[in-house]
DNA sequence: CTACACAGTTCAATCGATTGAACCAATGCG
DNA sequence: CGCATTGGTTCAATCGATTGAACTGTGTAG
């Protein structure tokens, strides 16, 4: 920063005023072609660096966009990040980034700080347990009328734009696929904490069970963190049951990978001895051993759509908050198949 | 941004001047406890939001830190991101983030933009092929004397601080582990493009081969992208050779996972029929089927150390550029074992 | 020849926080 | 009682870019 050239430096050198330089550097047609080129030339040779603080102060907006995610260790979220980053780069917006670690205080602080920086918009995967108050309460009143798009997870009644996956549909696709293959003994390995995603997927699972006339007991539903370790540990527990499930429906690919790892140790062949499904269809799902049956969440579409919505709001577009639900796709690979020896009979 | 309260708003309300408010909000002892509290109270009730543009303009530094990575789809890099983010949050620094996608033009643009934003420091995983000129040439002269730390990949003669993994040692640990188990027919699956990491790991592999008196032929060394697909495809090619290798040393875990996927399809049992090693030891390595033998790169130590170095430079510390090399650790799991039926004999 | 348009440029105020210097009142000290 | 000290606050300049209004000179129409 130490004495970098400013508009004035250039102006003096070329023999015009700062106004002229300011306009010229932004290609304003009011400045003649000739002077404009001399000015731009001078800026180049002097190594001029635009000062966004000065501009932002005057204009009241820094042109940055803020993005707050929760779990970088989950490739599912980094896929979002990649898609949005690409779109914002295209729009020439810088990205302020935060990793909230499912911690409300970090999220709250980031919201304050991005406001301080004059960020023009925010994309947020709300931390588990986020309520309407957290996003719209007095302590963050600067979010009122602020361009904000929630992705992946929903928060009821926020009055903000949201782009989320159709979780109900995803579970339905998986369940029906397994049911059609003949499975009747299911287990649900839930993750995702206190999020709409966790709730919607589990609710959908329970609905399908009900609809199929299957009982949901304490042996059916299990909760834990979205981690490989949880999936791994749960398979052990499920195998220890008197009548283990023939199909394990996991909240996410990550958990399913953990289950596969435990299967391998036990010499169980997923897709033959037991069926396992993931959710998200992250890149690695095609390469697990065996390749994982999952549901593809369209992170690309969601990320792109969220970016578009945000850019539109930032451009001043006014309309009631939208809630866009993106349908996922069933991807059948090799971890699912008919139940082994009498899964049907034992029902 | 629209008419948010400013220092003036607060000053008028409390009946003091902006100076007093400015000082009070920063807990300057020059302002009496009583007024300070009244001011802070007023700021609170008015919903005051600090304007960093104004402050940054005056002070010439925004307190942000810039981070530029290359491959978000590789959990190895997102681990870095997580560790650094944590450290910077602690230091109350916001993070400007860029995903360079191994694209020099994106990297160059980000460097310019973060300078415009008055970022106080930069952590960079240089894109493949980055040279000294790219970082210190005339077009980016604002990097001279700028706090910059390179991580993971090295660039010769930069004059910047660097924190990197000891790649030579990592490969040595893996090779010696395999050699000691009896392997004599090796293959190298290289990735990483034109980076110091790619060069150092391959050089180390060749050195160990030489030291062991083993021939390196066109059947030994293979290059491709750091992807699951590359590992997968390469196993097919290797198996088609007249005398396939008994041990496959991969540039990274990602590639190794691809190899494991292909092994599974071929009914090959890694660790028994064939040995496979990764590099990085990302979280998933413990959960692949079977669990992957790898080398743990200490992303935590590297990330932390890089952040510390950067913060120290930002605080004005002056010393010649350092090059810190962090030793990795061998993690033996289940994809390695003695060569199957006569690997030794066939030599 | 005057008035007028217009392209090209300059003027000057402005954004909001920071900070060294100046100021003021009350207290302490000789 | 007068003078210095100091704690508390204000003054006023400053950071660098932006922008509506004002200005200048040239060309054109009447």
PDB file of C-alpha atoms in Angstrom, chain A residues 152-327:
ATOM      1  CA  UNK A 152     -29.184 -26.521   0.185  1.00  0.00           C
ATOM      2  CA  UNK A 153     -30.929 -26.028   3.496  1.00  0.00           C
ATOM      3  CA  UNK A 154     -34.187 -24.251   4.019  1.00  0.00           C
ATOM      4  CA  UNK A 155     -35.282 -22.038   6.887  1.00  0.00           C
ATOM      5  CA  UNK A 156     -38.985 -21.521   7.261  1.00  0.00           C
ATOM      6  CA  UNK A 157     -40.584 -18.155   6.766  1.00  0.00           C
ATOM      7  CA  UNK A 158     -37.413 -16.278   6.141  1.00  0.00           C
ATOM      8  CA  UNK A 159     -38.633 -14.143   3.346  1.00  0.00           C
ATOM      9  CA  UNK A 160     -35.393 -14.808   1.487  1.00  0.00           C
ATOM     10  CA  UNK A 161     -34.773 -16.530  -1.807  1.00  0.00           C
ATOM     11  CA  UNK A 162     -33.934 -20.198  -1.484  1.00  0.00           C
ATOM     12  CA  UNK A 163     -32.640 -22.814  -3.857  1.00  0.00           C
ATOM     13  CA  UNK A 164     -32.755 -26.315  -2.498  1.00  0.00           C
ATOM     14  CA  UNK A 165     -32.730 -29.906  -3.542  1.00  0.00           C
ATOM     15  CA  UNK A 166     -35.938 -31.924  -3.623  1.00  0.00           C
ATOM     16  CA  UNK A 167     -35.024 -34.191  -0.733  1.00  0.00           C
ATOM     17  CA  UNK A 168     -38.405 -35.833  -0.528  1.00  0.00           C
ATOM     18  CA  UNK A 169     -38.121 -36.930  -4.116  1.00  0.00           C
ATOM     19  CA  UNK A 170     -34.562 -38.161  -3.693  1.00  0.00           C
ATOM     20  CA  UNK A 171     -35.451 -40.506  -0.857  1.00  0.00           C
ATOM     21  CA  UNK A 172     -38.522 -41.659  -2.706  1.00  0.00           C
ATOM     22  CA  UNK A 173     -36.447 -42.634  -5.724  1.00  0.00           C
ATOM     23  CA  UNK A 174     -34.039 -44.602  -3.569  1.00  0.00           C
ATOM     24  CA  UNK A 175     -36.664 -46.277  -1.461  1.00  0.00           C
ATOM     25  CA  UNK A 176     -38.786 -47.306  -4.407  1.00  0.00           C
ATOM     26  CA  UNK A 177     -35.722 -48.668  -6.168  1.00  0.00           C
ATOM     27  CA  UNK A 178     -34.910 -50.829  -3.136  1.00  0.00           C
ATOM     28  CA  UNK A 179     -38.499 -51.826  -2.527  1.00  0.00           C
ATOM     29  CA  UNK A 180     -38.934 -52.877  -6.128  1.00  0.00           C
ATOM     30  CA  UNK A 181     -35.816 -55.036  -5.786  1.00  0.00           C
ATOM     31  CA  UNK A 182     -37.619 -56.843  -2.984  1.00  0.00           C
ATOM     32  CA  UNK A 183     -36.281 -55.255   0.188  1.00  0.00           C
ATOM     33  CA  UNK A 184     -38.563 -55.083   3.225  1.00  0.00           C
ATOM     34  CA  UNK A 185     -36.150 -54.653   6.114  1.00  0.00           C
ATOM     35  CA  UNK A 186     -34.743 -51.153   6.014  1.00  0.00           C
ATOM     36  CA  UNK A 187     -32.503 -49.061   8.211  1.00  0.00           C
ATOM     37  CA  UNK A 188     -32.124 -45.297   8.081  1.00  0.00           C
ATOM     38  CA  UNK A 189     -28.808 -43.724   8.976  1.00  0.00           C
ATOM     39  CA  UNK A 190     -29.545 -40.068   9.515  1.00  0.00           C
ATOM     40  CA  UNK A 191     -27.090 -37.191   9.627  1.00  0.00           C
ATOM     41  CA  UNK A 192     -27.131 -33.512   8.977  1.00  0.00           C
ATOM     42  CA  UNK A 193     -28.061 -32.393  12.467  1.00  0.00           C
ATOM     43  CA  UNK A 194     -30.884 -29.957  12.920  1.00  0.00           C
ATOM     44  CA  UNK A 195     -31.363 -28.994   9.282  1.00  0.00           C
ATOM     45  CA  UNK A 196     -34.215 -28.991   6.835  1.00  0.00           C
ATOM     46  CA  UNK A 197     -32.255 -31.505   4.794  1.00  0.00           C
ATOM     47  CA  UNK A 198     -32.050 -33.936   7.679  1.00  0.00           C
ATOM     48  CA  UNK A 199     -35.725 -33.496   8.500  1.00  0.00           C
ATOM     49  CA  UNK A 200     -37.000 -33.720   4.932  1.00  0.00           C
ATOM     50  CA  UNK A 201     -35.032 -36.816   4.069  1.00  0.00           C
ATOM     51  CA  UNK A 202     -36.022 -38.647   7.213  1.00  0.00           C
ATOM     52  CA  UNK A 203     -39.636 -37.614   6.909  1.00  0.00           C
ATOM     53  CA  UNK A 204     -39.670 -38.848   3.351  1.00  0.00           C
ATOM     54  CA  UNK A 205     -38.154 -42.150   4.449  1.00  0.00           C
ATOM     55  CA  UNK A 206     -40.797 -42.589   7.134  1.00  0.00           C
ATOM     56  CA  UNK A 207     -43.544 -41.744   4.678  1.00  0.00           C
ATOM     57  CA  UNK A 208     -42.363 -44.361   2.232  1.00  0.00           C
ATOM     58  CA  UNK A 209     -42.151 -46.915   4.997  1.00  0.00           C
ATOM     59  CA  UNK A 210     -45.698 -46.096   6.053  1.00  0.00           C
ATOM     60  CA  UNK A 211     -46.948 -46.156   2.510  1.00  0.00           C
ATOM     61  CA  UNK A 212     -45.395 -49.596   2.086  1.00  0.00           C
ATOM     62  CA  UNK A 213     -46.977 -50.747   5.315  1.00  0.00           C
ATOM     63  CA  UNK A 214     -43.608 -51.398   6.947  1.00  0.00           C
ATOM     64  CA  UNK A 215     -43.111 -50.816  10.671  1.00  0.00           C
ATOM     65  CA  UNK A 216     -40.674 -48.171  11.839  1.00  0.00           C
ATOM     66  CA  UNK A 217     -39.091 -49.190  15.122  1.00  0.00           C
ATOM     67  CA  UNK A 218     -36.149 -48.045  17.218  1.00  0.00           C
ATOM     68  CA  UNK A 219     -34.098 -50.484  15.193  1.00  0.00           C
ATOM     69  CA  UNK A 220     -34.980 -48.679  11.997  1.00  0.00           C
ATOM     70  CA  UNK A 221     -33.942 -45.096  12.633  1.00  0.00           C
ATOM     71  CA  UNK A 222     -30.468 -44.024  13.742  1.00  0.00           C
ATOM     72  CA  UNK A 223     -28.878 -40.615  14.015  1.00  0.00           C
ATOM     73  CA  UNK A 224     -25.329 -39.402  14.037  1.00  0.00           C
ATOM     74  CA  UNK A 225     -22.838 -37.022  12.474  1.00  0.00           C
ATOM     75  CA  UNK A 226     -22.353 -36.858   8.734  1.00  0.00           C
ATOM     76  CA  UNK A 227     -19.079 -38.740   8.831  1.00  0.00           C
ATOM     77  CA  UNK A 228     -17.368 -41.855   7.560  1.00  0.00           C
ATOM     78  CA  UNK A 229     -16.876 -42.920  11.162  1.00  0.00           C
ATOM     79  CA  UNK A 230     -20.601 -42.843  11.875  1.00  0.00           C
ATOM     80  CA  UNK A 231     -21.435 -45.055   8.903  1.00  0.00           C
ATOM     81  CA  UNK A 232     -18.652 -47.416   9.788  1.00  0.00           C
ATOM     82  CA  UNK A 233     -19.714 -47.745  13.408  1.00  0.00           C
ATOM     83  CA  UNK A 234     -23.394 -48.092  12.586  1.00  0.00           C
ATOM     84  CA  UNK A 235     -22.907 -51.084  10.327  1.00  0.00           C
ATOM     85  CA  UNK A 236     -21.378 -52.897  13.273  1.00  0.00           C
ATOM     86  CA  UNK A 237     -24.413 -52.071  15.371  1.00  0.00           C
ATOM     87  CA  UNK A 238     -26.869 -53.106  12.675  1.00  0.00           C
ATOM     88  CA  UNK A 239     -25.156 -56.440  12.098  1.00  0.00           C
ATOM     89  CA  UNK A 240     -25.455 -57.161  15.798  1.00  0.00           C
ATOM     90  CA  UNK A 241     -29.255 -56.933  15.627  1.00  0.00           C
ATOM     91  CA  UNK A 242     -31.290 -60.148  15.769  1.00  0.00           C
ATOM     92  CA  UNK A 243     -32.650 -59.509  12.275  1.00  0.00           C
ATOM     93  CA  UNK A 244     -30.333 -57.080  10.509  1.00  0.00           C
ATOM     94  CA  UNK A 245     -31.734 -54.918   7.724  1.00  0.00           C
ATOM     95  CA  UNK A 246     -31.211 -55.977   4.127  1.00  0.00           C
ATOM     96  CA  UNK A 247     -31.111 -52.390   2.901  1.00  0.00           C
ATOM     97  CA  UNK A 248     -29.382 -49.418   4.520  1.00  0.00           C
ATOM     98  CA  UNK A 249     -30.496 -46.004   3.398  1.00  0.00           C
ATOM     99  CA  UNK A 250     -27.967 -43.339   4.329  1.00  0.00           C
ATOM    100  CA  UNK A 251     -28.485 -39.638   4.734  1.00  0.00           C
ATOM    101  CA  UNK A 252     -25.433 -38.940   2.579  1.00  0.00           C
ATOM    102  CA  UNK A 253     -22.707 -40.535   0.495  1.00  0.00           C
ATOM    103  CA  UNK A 254     -20.196 -39.830   3.224  1.00  0.00           C
ATOM    104  CA  UNK A 255     -22.070 -42.028   5.671  1.00  0.00           C
ATOM    105  CA  UNK A 256     -22.567 -44.683   3.008  1.00  0.00           C
ATOM    106  CA  UNK A 257     -18.830 -44.784   2.332  1.00  0.00           C
ATOM    107  CA  UNK A 258     -18.310 -45.477   6.015  1.00  0.00           C
ATOM    108  CA  UNK A 259     -20.794 -48.336   5.786  1.00  0.00           C
ATOM    109  CA  UNK A 260     -18.983 -49.737   2.743  1.00  0.00           C
ATOM    110  CA  UNK A 261     -15.680 -49.652   4.601  1.00  0.00           C
ATOM    111  CA  UNK A 262     -17.193 -51.676   7.436  1.00  0.00           C
ATOM    112  CA  UNK A 263     -18.799 -54.091   4.953  1.00  0.00           C
ATOM    113  CA  UNK A 264     -15.403 -54.716   3.458  1.00  0.00           C
ATOM    114  CA  UNK A 265     -13.940 -55.580   6.842  1.00  0.00           C
ATOM    115  CA  UNK A 266     -16.777 -58.005   7.479  1.00  0.00           C
ATOM    116  CA  UNK A 267     -16.437 -59.619   4.080  1.00  0.00           C
ATOM    117  CA  UNK A 268     -19.926 -58.483   3.163  1.00  0.00           C
ATOM    118  CA  UNK A 269     -20.401 -57.762  -0.515  1.00  0.00           C
ATOM    119  CA  UNK A 270     -22.498 -54.597  -0.932  1.00  0.00           C
ATOM    120  CA  UNK A 271     -25.111 -55.098  -3.648  1.00  0.00           C
ATOM    121  CA  UNK A 272     -25.154 -58.840  -3.020  1.00  0.00           C
ATOM    122  CA  UNK A 273     -25.142 -59.566   0.689  1.00  0.00           C
ATOM    123  CA  UNK A 274     -26.541 -56.201   1.652  1.00  0.00           C
ATOM    124  CA  UNK A 275     -27.763 -53.086  -0.119  1.00  0.00           C
ATOM    125  CA  UNK A 276     -26.487 -49.626   0.693  1.00  0.00           C
ATOM    126  CA  UNK A 277     -27.482 -46.262  -0.731  1.00  0.00           C
ATOM    127  CA  UNK A 278     -25.961 -42.824  -0.455  1.00  0.00           C
ATOM    128  CA  UNK A 279     -27.307 -39.366  -1.147  1.00  0.00           C
ATOM    129  CA  UNK A 280     -25.642 -36.456  -2.989  1.00  0.00           C
ATOM    130  CA  UNK A 281     -23.720 -38.468  -5.582  1.00  0.00           C
ATOM    131  CA  UNK A 282     -20.478 -36.705  -5.012  1.00  0.00           C
ATOM    132  CA  UNK A 283     -17.721 -37.471  -7.495  1.00  0.00           C
ATOM    133  CA  UNK A 284     -16.251 -40.281  -5.410  1.00  0.00           C
ATOM    134  CA  UNK A 285     -19.485 -42.277  -5.482  1.00  0.00           C
ATOM    135  CA  UNK A 286     -18.636 -43.607  -8.919  1.00  0.00           C
ATOM    136  CA  UNK A 287     -15.312 -44.866  -7.614  1.00  0.00           C
ATOM    137  CA  UNK A 288     -16.071 -46.486  -4.311  1.00  0.00           C
ATOM    138  CA  UNK A 289     -15.633 -50.226  -4.098  1.00  0.00           C
ATOM    139  CA  UNK A 290     -18.184 -51.142  -5.212  1.00  0.00           C
ATOM    140  CA  UNK A 291     -19.556 -48.060  -6.951  1.00  0.00           C
ATOM    141  CA  UNK A 292     -22.295 -46.479  -4.854  1.00  0.00           C
ATOM    142  CA  UNK A 293     -25.962 -46.264  -5.733  1.00  0.00           C
ATOM    143  CA  UNK A 294     -26.968 -42.734  -4.868  1.00  0.00           C
ATOM    144  CA  UNK A 295     -29.103 -39.781  -5.760  1.00  0.00           C
ATOM    145  CA  UNK A 296     -27.478 -36.989  -7.651  1.00  0.00           C
ATOM    146  CA  UNK A 297     -28.094 -33.598  -6.148  1.00  0.00           C
ATOM    147  CA  UNK A 298     -27.602 -31.089  -8.891  1.00  0.00           C
ATOM    148  CA  UNK A 299     -25.047 -28.911  -7.143  1.00  0.00           C
ATOM    149  CA  UNK A 300     -24.291 -27.364 -10.490  1.00  0.00           C
ATOM    150  CA  UNK A 301     -27.862 -26.267 -11.127  1.00  0.00           C
ATOM    151  CA  UNK A 302     -28.419 -25.189  -7.546  1.00  0.00           C
ATOM    152  CA  UNK A 303     -25.161 -23.254  -7.416  1.00  0.00           C
ATOM    153  CA  UNK A 304     -25.764 -21.580 -10.742  1.00  0.00           C
ATOM    154  CA  UNK A 305     -29.357 -20.740  -9.997  1.00  0.00           C
ATOM    155  CA  UNK A 306     -28.475 -19.308  -6.603  1.00  0.00           C
ATOM    156  CA  UNK A 307     -25.782 -17.142  -8.151  1.00  0.00           C
ATOM    157  CA  UNK A 308     -28.180 -15.893 -10.802  1.00  0.00           C
ATOM    158  CA  UNK A 309     -30.836 -15.069  -8.263  1.00  0.00           C
ATOM    159  CA  UNK A 310     -28.347 -13.221  -6.141  1.00  0.00           C
ATOM    160  CA  UNK A 311     -26.890 -11.244  -9.020  1.00  0.00           C
ATOM    161  CA  UNK A 312     -30.400 -10.295 -10.096  1.00  0.00           C
ATOM    162  CA  UNK A 313     -31.266  -9.055  -6.600  1.00  0.00           C
ATOM    163  CA  UNK A 314     -28.010  -7.200  -6.464  1.00  0.00           C
ATOM    164  CA  UNK A 315     -28.907  -5.549  -9.745  1.00  0.00           C
ATOM    165  CA  UNK A 316     -32.008  -4.259  -8.008  1.00  0.00           C
ATOM    166  CA  UNK A 317     -34.563  -6.750  -9.184  1.00  0.00           C
ATOM    167  CA  UNK A 318     -37.627  -6.768  -6.971  1.00  0.00           C
ATOM    168  CA  UNK A 319     -39.999  -9.676  -6.575  1.00  0.00           C
ATOM    169  CA  UNK A 320     -41.423 -11.791  -3.763  1.00  0.00           C
ATOM    170  CA  UNK A 321     -38.973 -14.337  -2.359  1.00  0.00           C
ATOM    171  CA  UNK A 322     -38.780 -17.469  -4.444  1.00  0.00           C
ATOM    172  CA  UNK A 323     -38.272 -21.041  -3.304  1.00  0.00           C
ATOM    173  CA  UNK A 324     -36.798 -23.120  -6.076  1.00  0.00           C
ATOM    174  CA  UNK A 325     -36.707 -26.864  -5.693  1.00  0.00           C
ATOM    175  CA  UNK A 326     -34.326 -28.730  -7.959  1.00  0.00           C
ATOM    176  CA  UNK A 327     -35.161 -32.365  -8.726  1.00  0.00           C
TER     177      UNK A 327
END
